Coordinates of C-alpha atoms and ligand atoms in Angstrom, one line a residue:
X1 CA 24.4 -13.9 10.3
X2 CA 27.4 -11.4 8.7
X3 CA 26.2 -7.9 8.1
X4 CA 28.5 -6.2 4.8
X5 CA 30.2 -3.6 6.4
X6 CA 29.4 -2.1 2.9
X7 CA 27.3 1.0 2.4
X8 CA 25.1 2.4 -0.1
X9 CA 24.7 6.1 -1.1
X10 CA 21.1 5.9 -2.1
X11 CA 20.6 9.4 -2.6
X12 CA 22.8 9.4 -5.7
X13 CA 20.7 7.2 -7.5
X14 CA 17.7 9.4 -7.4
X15 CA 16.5 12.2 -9.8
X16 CA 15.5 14.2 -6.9
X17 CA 17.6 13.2 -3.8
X18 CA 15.5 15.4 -1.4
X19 CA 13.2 12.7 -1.2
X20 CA 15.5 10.6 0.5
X21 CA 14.4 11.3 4.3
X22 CA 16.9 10.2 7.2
X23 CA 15.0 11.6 9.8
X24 CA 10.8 11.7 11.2
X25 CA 8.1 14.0 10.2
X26 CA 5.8 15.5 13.4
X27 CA 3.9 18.8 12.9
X28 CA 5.6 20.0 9.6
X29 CA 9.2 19.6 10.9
X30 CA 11.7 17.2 9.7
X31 CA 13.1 15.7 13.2
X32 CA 16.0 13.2 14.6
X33 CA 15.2 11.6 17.7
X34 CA 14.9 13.8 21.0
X35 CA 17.7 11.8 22.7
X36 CA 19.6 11.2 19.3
X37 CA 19.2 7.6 19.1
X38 CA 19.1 6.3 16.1
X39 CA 19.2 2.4 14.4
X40 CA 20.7 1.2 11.1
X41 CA 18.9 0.6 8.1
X42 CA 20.2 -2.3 5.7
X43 CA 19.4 -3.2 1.9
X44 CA 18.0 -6.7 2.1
X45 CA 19.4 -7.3 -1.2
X46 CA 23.4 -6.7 -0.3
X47 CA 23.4 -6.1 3.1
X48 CA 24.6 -2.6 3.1
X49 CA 24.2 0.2 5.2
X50 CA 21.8 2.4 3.7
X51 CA 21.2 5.0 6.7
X52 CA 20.5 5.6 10.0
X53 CA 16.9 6.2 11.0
X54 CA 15.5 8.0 14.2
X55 CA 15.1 5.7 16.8
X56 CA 12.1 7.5 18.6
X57 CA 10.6 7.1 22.7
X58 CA 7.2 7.3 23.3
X59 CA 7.5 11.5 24.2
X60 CA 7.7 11.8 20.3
X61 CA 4.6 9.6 19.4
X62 CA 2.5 12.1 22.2
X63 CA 3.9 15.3 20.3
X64 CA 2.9 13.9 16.9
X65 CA -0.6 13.2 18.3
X66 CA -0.7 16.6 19.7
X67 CA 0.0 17.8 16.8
X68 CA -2.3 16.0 14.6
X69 CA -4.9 16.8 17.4
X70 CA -4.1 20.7 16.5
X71 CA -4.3 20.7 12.6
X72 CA -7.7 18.8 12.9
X73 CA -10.2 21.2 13.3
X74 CA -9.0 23.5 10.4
X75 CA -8.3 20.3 8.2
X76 CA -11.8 18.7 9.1
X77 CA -13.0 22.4 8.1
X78 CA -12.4 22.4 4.8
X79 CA -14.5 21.6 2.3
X80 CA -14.3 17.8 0.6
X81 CA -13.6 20.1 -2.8
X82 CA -10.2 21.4 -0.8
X83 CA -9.4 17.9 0.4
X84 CA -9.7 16.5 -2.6
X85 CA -7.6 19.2 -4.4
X86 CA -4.6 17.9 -2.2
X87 CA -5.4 14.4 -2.7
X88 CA -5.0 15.3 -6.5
X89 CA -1.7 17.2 -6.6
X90 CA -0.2 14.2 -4.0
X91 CA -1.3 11.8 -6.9
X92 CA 0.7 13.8 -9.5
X93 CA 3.4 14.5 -7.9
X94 CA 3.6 10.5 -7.3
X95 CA 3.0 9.9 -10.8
X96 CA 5.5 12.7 -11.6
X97 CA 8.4 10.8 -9.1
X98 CA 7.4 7.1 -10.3
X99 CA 10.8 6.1 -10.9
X100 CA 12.3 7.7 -7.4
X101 CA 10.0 6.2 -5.3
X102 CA 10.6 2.6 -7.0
X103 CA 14.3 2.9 -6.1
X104 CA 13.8 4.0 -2.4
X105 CA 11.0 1.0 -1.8
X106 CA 12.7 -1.5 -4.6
X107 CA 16.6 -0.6 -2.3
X108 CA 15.0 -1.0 1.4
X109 CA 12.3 -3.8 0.8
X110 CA 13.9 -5.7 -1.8
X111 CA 11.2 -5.6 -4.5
X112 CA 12.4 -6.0 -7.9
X113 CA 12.2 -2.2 -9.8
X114 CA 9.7 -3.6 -12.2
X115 CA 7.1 -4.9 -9.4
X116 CA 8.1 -1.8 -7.2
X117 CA 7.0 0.7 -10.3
X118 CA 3.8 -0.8 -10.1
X119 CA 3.4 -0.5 -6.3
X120 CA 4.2 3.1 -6.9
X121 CA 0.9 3.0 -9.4
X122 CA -0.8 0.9 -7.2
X123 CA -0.4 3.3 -3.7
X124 CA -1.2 6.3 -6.0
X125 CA -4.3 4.7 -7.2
X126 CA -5.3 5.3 -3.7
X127 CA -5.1 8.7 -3.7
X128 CA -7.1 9.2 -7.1
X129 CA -9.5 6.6 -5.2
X130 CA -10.6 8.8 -2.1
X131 CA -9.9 11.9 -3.8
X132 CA -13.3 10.9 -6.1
X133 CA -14.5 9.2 -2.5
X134 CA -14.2 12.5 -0.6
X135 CA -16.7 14.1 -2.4
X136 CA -19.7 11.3 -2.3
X137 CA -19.4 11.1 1.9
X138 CA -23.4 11.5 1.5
X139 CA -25.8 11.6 4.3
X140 CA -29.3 10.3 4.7
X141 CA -32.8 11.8 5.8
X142 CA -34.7 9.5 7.6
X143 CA -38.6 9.5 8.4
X144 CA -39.7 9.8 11.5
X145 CA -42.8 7.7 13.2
X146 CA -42.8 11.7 15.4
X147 CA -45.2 14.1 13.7
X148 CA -42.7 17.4 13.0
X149 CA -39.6 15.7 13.5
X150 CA -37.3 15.6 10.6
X151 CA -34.5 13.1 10.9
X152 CA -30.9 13.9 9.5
X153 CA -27.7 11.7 9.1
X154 CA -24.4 13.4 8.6
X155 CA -21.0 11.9 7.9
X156 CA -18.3 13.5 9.9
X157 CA -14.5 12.7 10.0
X158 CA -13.5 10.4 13.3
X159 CA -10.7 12.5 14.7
X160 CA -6.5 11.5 14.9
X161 CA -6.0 8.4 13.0
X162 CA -3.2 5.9 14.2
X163 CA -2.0 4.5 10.9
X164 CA 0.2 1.3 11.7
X165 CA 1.7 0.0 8.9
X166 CA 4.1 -2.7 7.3
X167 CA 6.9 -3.4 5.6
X168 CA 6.0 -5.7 2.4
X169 CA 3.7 -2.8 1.2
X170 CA 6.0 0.4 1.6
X171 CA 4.3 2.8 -0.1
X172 CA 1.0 1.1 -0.9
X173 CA -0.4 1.0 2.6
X174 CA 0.5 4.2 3.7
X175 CA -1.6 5.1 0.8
X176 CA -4.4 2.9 1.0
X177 CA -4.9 4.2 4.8
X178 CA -3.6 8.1 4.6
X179 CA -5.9 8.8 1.2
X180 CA -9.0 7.6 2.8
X181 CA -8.1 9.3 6.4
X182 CA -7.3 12.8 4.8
X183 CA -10.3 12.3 2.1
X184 CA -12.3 11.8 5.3
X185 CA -11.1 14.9 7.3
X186 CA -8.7 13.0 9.8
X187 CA -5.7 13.9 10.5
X188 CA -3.2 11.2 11.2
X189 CA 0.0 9.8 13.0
X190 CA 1.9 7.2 10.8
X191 CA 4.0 4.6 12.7
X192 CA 6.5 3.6 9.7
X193 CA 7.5 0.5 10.0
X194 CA 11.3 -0.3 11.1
X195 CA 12.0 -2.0 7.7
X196 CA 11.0 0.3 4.9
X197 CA 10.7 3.6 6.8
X198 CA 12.4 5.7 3.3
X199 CA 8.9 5.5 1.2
X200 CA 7.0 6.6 4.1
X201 CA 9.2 9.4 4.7
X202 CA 9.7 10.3 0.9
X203 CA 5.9 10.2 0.9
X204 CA 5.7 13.1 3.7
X205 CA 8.4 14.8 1.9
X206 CA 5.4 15.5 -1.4
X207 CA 2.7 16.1 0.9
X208 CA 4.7 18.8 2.4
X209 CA 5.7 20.1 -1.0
X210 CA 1.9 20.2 -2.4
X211 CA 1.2 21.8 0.8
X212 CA -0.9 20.0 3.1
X213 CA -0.2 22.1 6.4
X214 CA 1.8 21.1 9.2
X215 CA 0.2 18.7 11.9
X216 CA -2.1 16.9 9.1
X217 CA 0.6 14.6 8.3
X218 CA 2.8 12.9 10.6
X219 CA 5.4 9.9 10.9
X220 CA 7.3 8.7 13.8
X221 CA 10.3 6.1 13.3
X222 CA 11.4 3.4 15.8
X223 CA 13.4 0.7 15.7
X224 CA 11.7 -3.0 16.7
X225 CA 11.8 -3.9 20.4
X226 CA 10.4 -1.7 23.5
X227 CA 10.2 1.2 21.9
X228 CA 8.3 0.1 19.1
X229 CA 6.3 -1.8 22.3
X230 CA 5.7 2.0 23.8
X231 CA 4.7 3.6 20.5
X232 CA 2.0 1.2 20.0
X233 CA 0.8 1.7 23.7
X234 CA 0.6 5.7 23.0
X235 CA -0.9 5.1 20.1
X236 CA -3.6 2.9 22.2
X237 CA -4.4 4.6 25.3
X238 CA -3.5 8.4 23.9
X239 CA -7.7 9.6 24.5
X240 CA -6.5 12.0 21.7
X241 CA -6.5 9.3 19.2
X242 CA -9.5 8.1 17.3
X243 CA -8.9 5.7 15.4
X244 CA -6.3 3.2 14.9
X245 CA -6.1 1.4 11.3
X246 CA -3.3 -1.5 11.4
X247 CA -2.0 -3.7 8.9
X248 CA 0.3 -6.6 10.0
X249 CA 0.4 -10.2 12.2
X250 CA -2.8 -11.5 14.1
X251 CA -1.4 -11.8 17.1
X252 CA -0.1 -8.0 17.1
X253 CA -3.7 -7.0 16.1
X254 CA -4.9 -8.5 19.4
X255 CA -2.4 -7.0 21.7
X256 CA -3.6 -4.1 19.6
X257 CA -7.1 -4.4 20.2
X258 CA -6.5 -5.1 24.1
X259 CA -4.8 -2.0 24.9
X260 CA -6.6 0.4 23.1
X261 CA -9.8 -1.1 24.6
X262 CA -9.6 1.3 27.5
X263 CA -10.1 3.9 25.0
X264 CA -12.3 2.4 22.8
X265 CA -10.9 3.3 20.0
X266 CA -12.8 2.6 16.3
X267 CA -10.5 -0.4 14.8
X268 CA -9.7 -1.8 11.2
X269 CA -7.5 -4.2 11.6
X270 CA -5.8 -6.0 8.5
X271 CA -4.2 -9.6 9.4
X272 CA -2.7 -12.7 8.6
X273 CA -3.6 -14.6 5.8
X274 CA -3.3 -17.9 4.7
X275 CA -4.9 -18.3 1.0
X276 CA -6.4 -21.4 -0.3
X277 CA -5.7 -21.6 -4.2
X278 CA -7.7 -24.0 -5.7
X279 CA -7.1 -25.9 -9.1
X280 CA -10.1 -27.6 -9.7
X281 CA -10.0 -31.1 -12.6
X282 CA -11.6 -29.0 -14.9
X283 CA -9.3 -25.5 -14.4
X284 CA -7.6 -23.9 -17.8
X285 CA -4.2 -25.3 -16.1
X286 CA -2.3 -22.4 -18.5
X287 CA -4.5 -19.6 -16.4
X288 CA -3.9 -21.5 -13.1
X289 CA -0.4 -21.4 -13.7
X290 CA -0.4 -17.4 -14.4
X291 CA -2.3 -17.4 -11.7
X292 CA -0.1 -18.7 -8.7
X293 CA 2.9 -16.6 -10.2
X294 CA 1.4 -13.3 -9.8
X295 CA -0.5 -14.6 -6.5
X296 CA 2.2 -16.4 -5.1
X297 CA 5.2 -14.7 -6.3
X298 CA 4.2 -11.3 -5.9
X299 CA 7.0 -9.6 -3.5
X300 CA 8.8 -13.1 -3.2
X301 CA 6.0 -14.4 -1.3
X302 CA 5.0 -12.2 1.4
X303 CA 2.1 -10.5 0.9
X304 CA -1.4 -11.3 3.0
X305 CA -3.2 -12.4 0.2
X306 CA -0.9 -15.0 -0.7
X307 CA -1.4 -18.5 -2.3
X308 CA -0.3 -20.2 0.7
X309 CA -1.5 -23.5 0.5
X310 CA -2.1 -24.4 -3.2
X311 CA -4.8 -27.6 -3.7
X312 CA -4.4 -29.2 -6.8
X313 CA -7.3 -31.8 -8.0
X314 CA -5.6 -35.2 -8.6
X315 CA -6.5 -35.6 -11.9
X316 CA -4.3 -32.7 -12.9
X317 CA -1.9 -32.6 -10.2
X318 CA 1.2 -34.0 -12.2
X319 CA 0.5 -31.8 -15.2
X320 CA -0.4 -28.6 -13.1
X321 CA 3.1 -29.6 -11.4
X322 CA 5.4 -29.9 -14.0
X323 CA 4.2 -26.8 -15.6
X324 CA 4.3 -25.0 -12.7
X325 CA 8.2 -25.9 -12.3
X326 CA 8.6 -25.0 -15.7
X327 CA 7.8 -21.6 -15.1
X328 CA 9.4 -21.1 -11.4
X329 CA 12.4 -22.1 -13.4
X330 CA 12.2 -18.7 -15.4
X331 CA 12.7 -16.7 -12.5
X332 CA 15.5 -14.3 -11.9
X333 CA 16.4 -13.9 -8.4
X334 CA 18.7 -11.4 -7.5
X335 CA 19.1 -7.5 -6.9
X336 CA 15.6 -6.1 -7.3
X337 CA 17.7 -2.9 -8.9
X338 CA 19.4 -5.3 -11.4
X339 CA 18.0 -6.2 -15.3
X340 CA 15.6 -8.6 -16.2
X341 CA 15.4 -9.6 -11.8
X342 CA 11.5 -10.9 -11.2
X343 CA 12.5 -12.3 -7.6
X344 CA 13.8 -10.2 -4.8
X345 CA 15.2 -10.6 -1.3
X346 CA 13.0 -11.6 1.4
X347 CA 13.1 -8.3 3.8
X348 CA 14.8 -10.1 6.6
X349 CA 16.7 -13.4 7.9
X350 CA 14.1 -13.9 10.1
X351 CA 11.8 -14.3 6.8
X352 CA 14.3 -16.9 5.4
X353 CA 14.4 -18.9 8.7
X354 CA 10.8 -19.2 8.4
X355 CA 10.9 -20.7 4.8
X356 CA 13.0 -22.6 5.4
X357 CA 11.4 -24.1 8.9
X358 CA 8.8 -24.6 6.4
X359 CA 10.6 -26.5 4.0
X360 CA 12.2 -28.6 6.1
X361 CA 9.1 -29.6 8.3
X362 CA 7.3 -30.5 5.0
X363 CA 10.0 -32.6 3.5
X364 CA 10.3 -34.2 6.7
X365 CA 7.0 -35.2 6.8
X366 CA 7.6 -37.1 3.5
X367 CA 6.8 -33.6 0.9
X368 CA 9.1 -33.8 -2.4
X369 CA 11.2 -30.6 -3.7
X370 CA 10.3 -30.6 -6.7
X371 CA 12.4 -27.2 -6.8
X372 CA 14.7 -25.1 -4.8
X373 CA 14.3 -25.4 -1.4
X374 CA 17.2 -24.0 0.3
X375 CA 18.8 -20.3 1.4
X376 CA 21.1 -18.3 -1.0
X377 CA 23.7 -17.0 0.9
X378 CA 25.9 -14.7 -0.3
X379 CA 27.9 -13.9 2.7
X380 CA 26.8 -10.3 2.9
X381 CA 23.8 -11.0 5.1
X382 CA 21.5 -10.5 2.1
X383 CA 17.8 -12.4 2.7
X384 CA 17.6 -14.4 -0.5
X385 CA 15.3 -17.8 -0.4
X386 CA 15.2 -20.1 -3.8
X387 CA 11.9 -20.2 -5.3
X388 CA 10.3 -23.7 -4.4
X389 CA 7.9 -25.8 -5.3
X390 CA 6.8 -28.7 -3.3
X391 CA 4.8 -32.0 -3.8
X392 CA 3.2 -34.6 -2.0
X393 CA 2.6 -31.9 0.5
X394 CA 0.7 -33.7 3.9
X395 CA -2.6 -32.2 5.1
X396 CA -0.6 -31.9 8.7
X397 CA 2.6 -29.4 8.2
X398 CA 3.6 -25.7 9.9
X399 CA 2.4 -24.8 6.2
X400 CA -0.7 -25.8 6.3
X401 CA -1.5 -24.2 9.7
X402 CA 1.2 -20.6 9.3
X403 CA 1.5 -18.3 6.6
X404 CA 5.1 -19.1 4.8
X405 CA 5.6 -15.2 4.0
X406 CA 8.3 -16.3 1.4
X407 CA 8.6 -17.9 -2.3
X408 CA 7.4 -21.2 -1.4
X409 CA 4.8 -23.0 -3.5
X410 CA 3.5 -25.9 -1.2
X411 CA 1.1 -28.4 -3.8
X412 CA -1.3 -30.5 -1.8
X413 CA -3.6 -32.9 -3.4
X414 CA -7.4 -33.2 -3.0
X415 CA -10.3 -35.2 -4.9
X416 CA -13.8 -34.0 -4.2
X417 CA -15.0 -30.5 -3.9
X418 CA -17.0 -30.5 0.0
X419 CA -13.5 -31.7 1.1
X420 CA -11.2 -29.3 -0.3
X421 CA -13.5 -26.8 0.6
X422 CA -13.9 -27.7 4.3
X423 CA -9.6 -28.0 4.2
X424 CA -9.5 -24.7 2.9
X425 CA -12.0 -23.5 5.9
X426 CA -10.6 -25.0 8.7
X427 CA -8.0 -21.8 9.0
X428 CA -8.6 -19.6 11.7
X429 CA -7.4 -16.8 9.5
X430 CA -9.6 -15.9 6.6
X431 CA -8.6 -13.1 4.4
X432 CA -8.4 -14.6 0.5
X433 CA -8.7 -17.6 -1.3
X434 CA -8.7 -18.4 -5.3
X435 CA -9.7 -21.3 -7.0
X436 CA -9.6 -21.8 -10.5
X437 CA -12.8 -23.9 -12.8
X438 CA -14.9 -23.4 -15.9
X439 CA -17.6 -24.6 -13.9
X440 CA -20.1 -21.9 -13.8
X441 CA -22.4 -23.7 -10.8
X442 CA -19.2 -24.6 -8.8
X443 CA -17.5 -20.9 -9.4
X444 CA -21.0 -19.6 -7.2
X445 CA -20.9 -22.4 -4.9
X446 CA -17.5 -22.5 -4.1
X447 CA -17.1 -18.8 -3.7
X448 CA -19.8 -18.3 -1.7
X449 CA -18.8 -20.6 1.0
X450 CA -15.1 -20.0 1.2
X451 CA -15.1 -18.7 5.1
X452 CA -12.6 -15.2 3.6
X453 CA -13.4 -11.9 2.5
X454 CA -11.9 -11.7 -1.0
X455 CA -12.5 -14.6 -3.3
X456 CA -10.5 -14.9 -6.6
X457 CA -11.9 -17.1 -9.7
X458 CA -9.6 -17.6 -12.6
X459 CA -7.2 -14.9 -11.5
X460 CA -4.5 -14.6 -9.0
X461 CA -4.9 -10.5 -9.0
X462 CA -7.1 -9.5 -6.4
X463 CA -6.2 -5.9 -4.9
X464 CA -7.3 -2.8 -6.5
X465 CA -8.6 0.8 -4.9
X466 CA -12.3 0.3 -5.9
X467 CA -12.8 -2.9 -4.3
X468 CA -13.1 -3.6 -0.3
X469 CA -9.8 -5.3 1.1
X470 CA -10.4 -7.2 4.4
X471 CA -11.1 -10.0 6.2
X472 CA -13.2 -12.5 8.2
X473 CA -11.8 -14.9 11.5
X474 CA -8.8 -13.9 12.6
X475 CA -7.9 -12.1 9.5
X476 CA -9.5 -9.0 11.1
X477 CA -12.6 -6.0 9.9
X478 CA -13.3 -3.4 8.5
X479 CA -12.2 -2.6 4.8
X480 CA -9.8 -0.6 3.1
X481 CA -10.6 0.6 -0.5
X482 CA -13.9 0.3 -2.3
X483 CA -17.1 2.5 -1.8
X484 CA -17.0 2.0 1.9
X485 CA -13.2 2.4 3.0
X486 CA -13.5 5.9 3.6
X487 CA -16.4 5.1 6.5
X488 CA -14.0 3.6 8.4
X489 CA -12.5 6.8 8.7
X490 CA -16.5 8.7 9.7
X491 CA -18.9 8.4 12.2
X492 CA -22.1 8.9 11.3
X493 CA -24.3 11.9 13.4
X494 CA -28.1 11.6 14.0
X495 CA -29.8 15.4 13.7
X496 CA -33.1 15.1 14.7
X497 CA -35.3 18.2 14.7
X498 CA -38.4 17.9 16.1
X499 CA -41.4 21.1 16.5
X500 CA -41.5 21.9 12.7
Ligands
SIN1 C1 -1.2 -7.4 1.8 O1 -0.1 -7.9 1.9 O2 -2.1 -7.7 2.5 C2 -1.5 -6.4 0.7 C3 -1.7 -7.0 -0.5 C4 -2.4 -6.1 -1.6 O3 -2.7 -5.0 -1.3 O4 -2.5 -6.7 -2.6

């Protein structure tokens, strides 16, 4: 793979260039690494140098936690009125910097400006979320069989929250795990990840400037490899640390969950997916259609919730087919910063080699490309897949078994309902699944046993702030967003009084 020896003055292109961030946040100070190491940091999209980022040892992830250990008791302190006041100004100052904080995810993840505008919307619906959340973090009173003994439940925030987080969401799950922590009480270490650490950092840089004090909010920086190895085993065996909320692979949520078991640590873990979409014979094929483009093409592909492997009834396979094609075709791929672009870069080559495997196993195993298909390379070391659709699809294929991660569209065929369910079930993951009908009996049959924790019907839109986000299998728990997102970030106390 060629790098461009190119590079890119991002600043310039912002409004406000302060929010472009080249170095880690711990206990209110902006800081390089303590040795000075750093790594390089590359636009997906041209391949050029965009900065160079903080390349952290473990010493830093214990002095964020110490910090965050030290701002807890006067942030847990406050009333959930304060909090929430804070919450409030981060969400307008998001709103207020929309268009900045599009260019810093839509330049280092790749995500055309369009769909990165409304990730912007969609992190600070977050905050507006758990800022309403914070101040319904009721209790109970609870009867007791004990004559004079009054039973009382109160909600209390868990302590220093690891949030571990990824790269296809920049902004959004910082948000989605930083609004409910803070709403909560918690104070947190984030560990950006090595891709897309700019929004994470341009985040820190407005919760400085509406004042949340120094020690609440931290973020340490590390390139992949053993450092990132030694942050995550901090993170897990630091006794200081409560809580660890991760979103990313299955097999990293593991590793996650053994080393932090010495600890016990409280866990929500948000893993790998592998979507069924399901267009049943009697599906409004126009809605199924709109369907797998905002499921499936969302962020070229790699998102958890995914369509991954798309069952199409046989009866309507051809038709669903050829107007699925027809609107792949529309797509612009290209620059995410460039007019009218609807499909990005992947973030990495690593995410085009997988695609591709993909491709390649499939069509060997007698699929059809019915379009695309292949890498777009440019020379520059850009990450650019064609968006692809594929037919004939067998029921044995990587992409049956592995989330793709990338803009490809892999049909399969199936004819009776208990069969296509039981296909869709035999994932070990089990975090979404959509399936299109008119059927009003099958739409409750169906959804209910689909072994996932979100279920689309007759949309391919499934995330928003009020509703819980998780999984079942090996697709993780606990839930992010919704009425009980912010619990993940309490622990509940017994008071019981007795001799009244
Ligand atoms: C994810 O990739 O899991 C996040 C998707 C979303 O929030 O819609």
């Amino acid at each position: 793979m060629s790098t461009s020896a190119k590079t890119q003055d991002l600043g310039s292109l912002l409004k406000d260039a302060a929010l472009f961030k080249q170095q880690g946040y711990i206990n209110g100070q902006w800081v390089a690494a303590s040795d000075g190491a750093t790594f390089p940091l590359h636009n997906p999209a041209t391949g050029a140098k965009l900065a160079d980022m903080p390349h952290m040892p473990r010493s830093q992830v214990t002095e964020a936690i110490d910090a965050a250990k030290a701002a807890f008791p006067a942030w847990a302190a406050l009333t959930a009125y304060q909090r929430q006041a804070y919450l409030l100004k981060l969400f307008k100052e998001m709103e207020d910097h929309n268009e900045d904080l599009a260019i810093i995810l839509c330049t280092e993840n790749g995500k055309p400006l369009a769909e990165s505008r409304g990730e912007i919307a969609y992190g600070a619906s977050f905050l507006n979320w758990n800022a309403a959340e914070a101040l319904r973090t009721y209790g109970q009173t609870i009867p007791s069989p004990y004559p004079g003994t009054r039973n009382t439940v109160i909600k209390q925030p868990i302590g220093v929250c690891a949030l571990i987080t990824p790269w296809n969401f920049p902004n959004a799950m910082i948000t989605r795990k930083m609004a409910p922590a803070l709403a909560a009480g918690c104070t947190v270490v984030i560990k950006a990840p090595a891709e897309t650490p700019l929004s994470a950092l341009a985040m820190s840089v407005l919760s400085e400037r509406v004042g949340i004090p120094a020690g609440v909010v931290n973020i340490v920086l590390m390139d992949k490899g053993e450092r990132e190895a030694a942050a995550g085993l901090e993170l897990c065996e630091n006794t200081k640390v409560s809580k660890i909320s991760f979103t990313g692979s299955t097999p990293v949520g593991r590793l996650l969950m053994k080393q932090s078991s010495g600890t016990l640590k409280k866990l929500s873990f948000e893993l790998g997916g592998n979507a069924a979409f399901i267009i049943f014979e009697d599906a409004d094929l126009d809605l199924a259609v709109n369907g797998i483009i905002a499921s499936k093409f969302r962020a070229a592909g790699q998102t958890c919730v995914c369509a991954n492997r798309i069952f199409v009834h046989s009866k309507v396979y051809d038709e669903f087919a050829s107007r699925l094609v027809d609107r792949v075709k529309q797509f612009k791929i290209g620059n995410g910063m460039d007019d009218g672009v609807n499909i990005g870069p992947l973030v990495s080559q690593r995410g085009v080699e997988k695609v591709e495997r993909h491709v390649e196993d499939a069509v060997s195993l007698g699929a059809k490309v019915l379009l695309g298909g292949k890498r777009i390379d440019n020379g520059d070391g850009s990450c650019f897949f064609e968006p692809t659709v594929l037919a004939d699809v067998p029921r044995q294929c990587a992409v049956a078994d592995e989330e793709t991660f990338g803009p490809l569209a892999p049909l399969f065929r199936f004819d009776d309902e208990d069969d296509v369910i039981e296909r869709a079930n035999t994932s070990e993951v089990g975090l979404a699944a959509y399936f299109f009908t008119q059927n009003l009996a099958r739409t409750n049959r169906v959804a209910e046993r689909l072994e996932v924790g979100m279920v689309a019907v007759n949309t391919g839109v499934i995330a928003q702030a009020c509703v819980p986000f998780g999984g079942v299998k090996q697709s993780g728990f606990g839930r992010e967003g919704g009425p009980s997102g912010i619990d993940e970030f309490m622990i509940e106390k017994l008071i019981t009084i007795g001799g009244l």
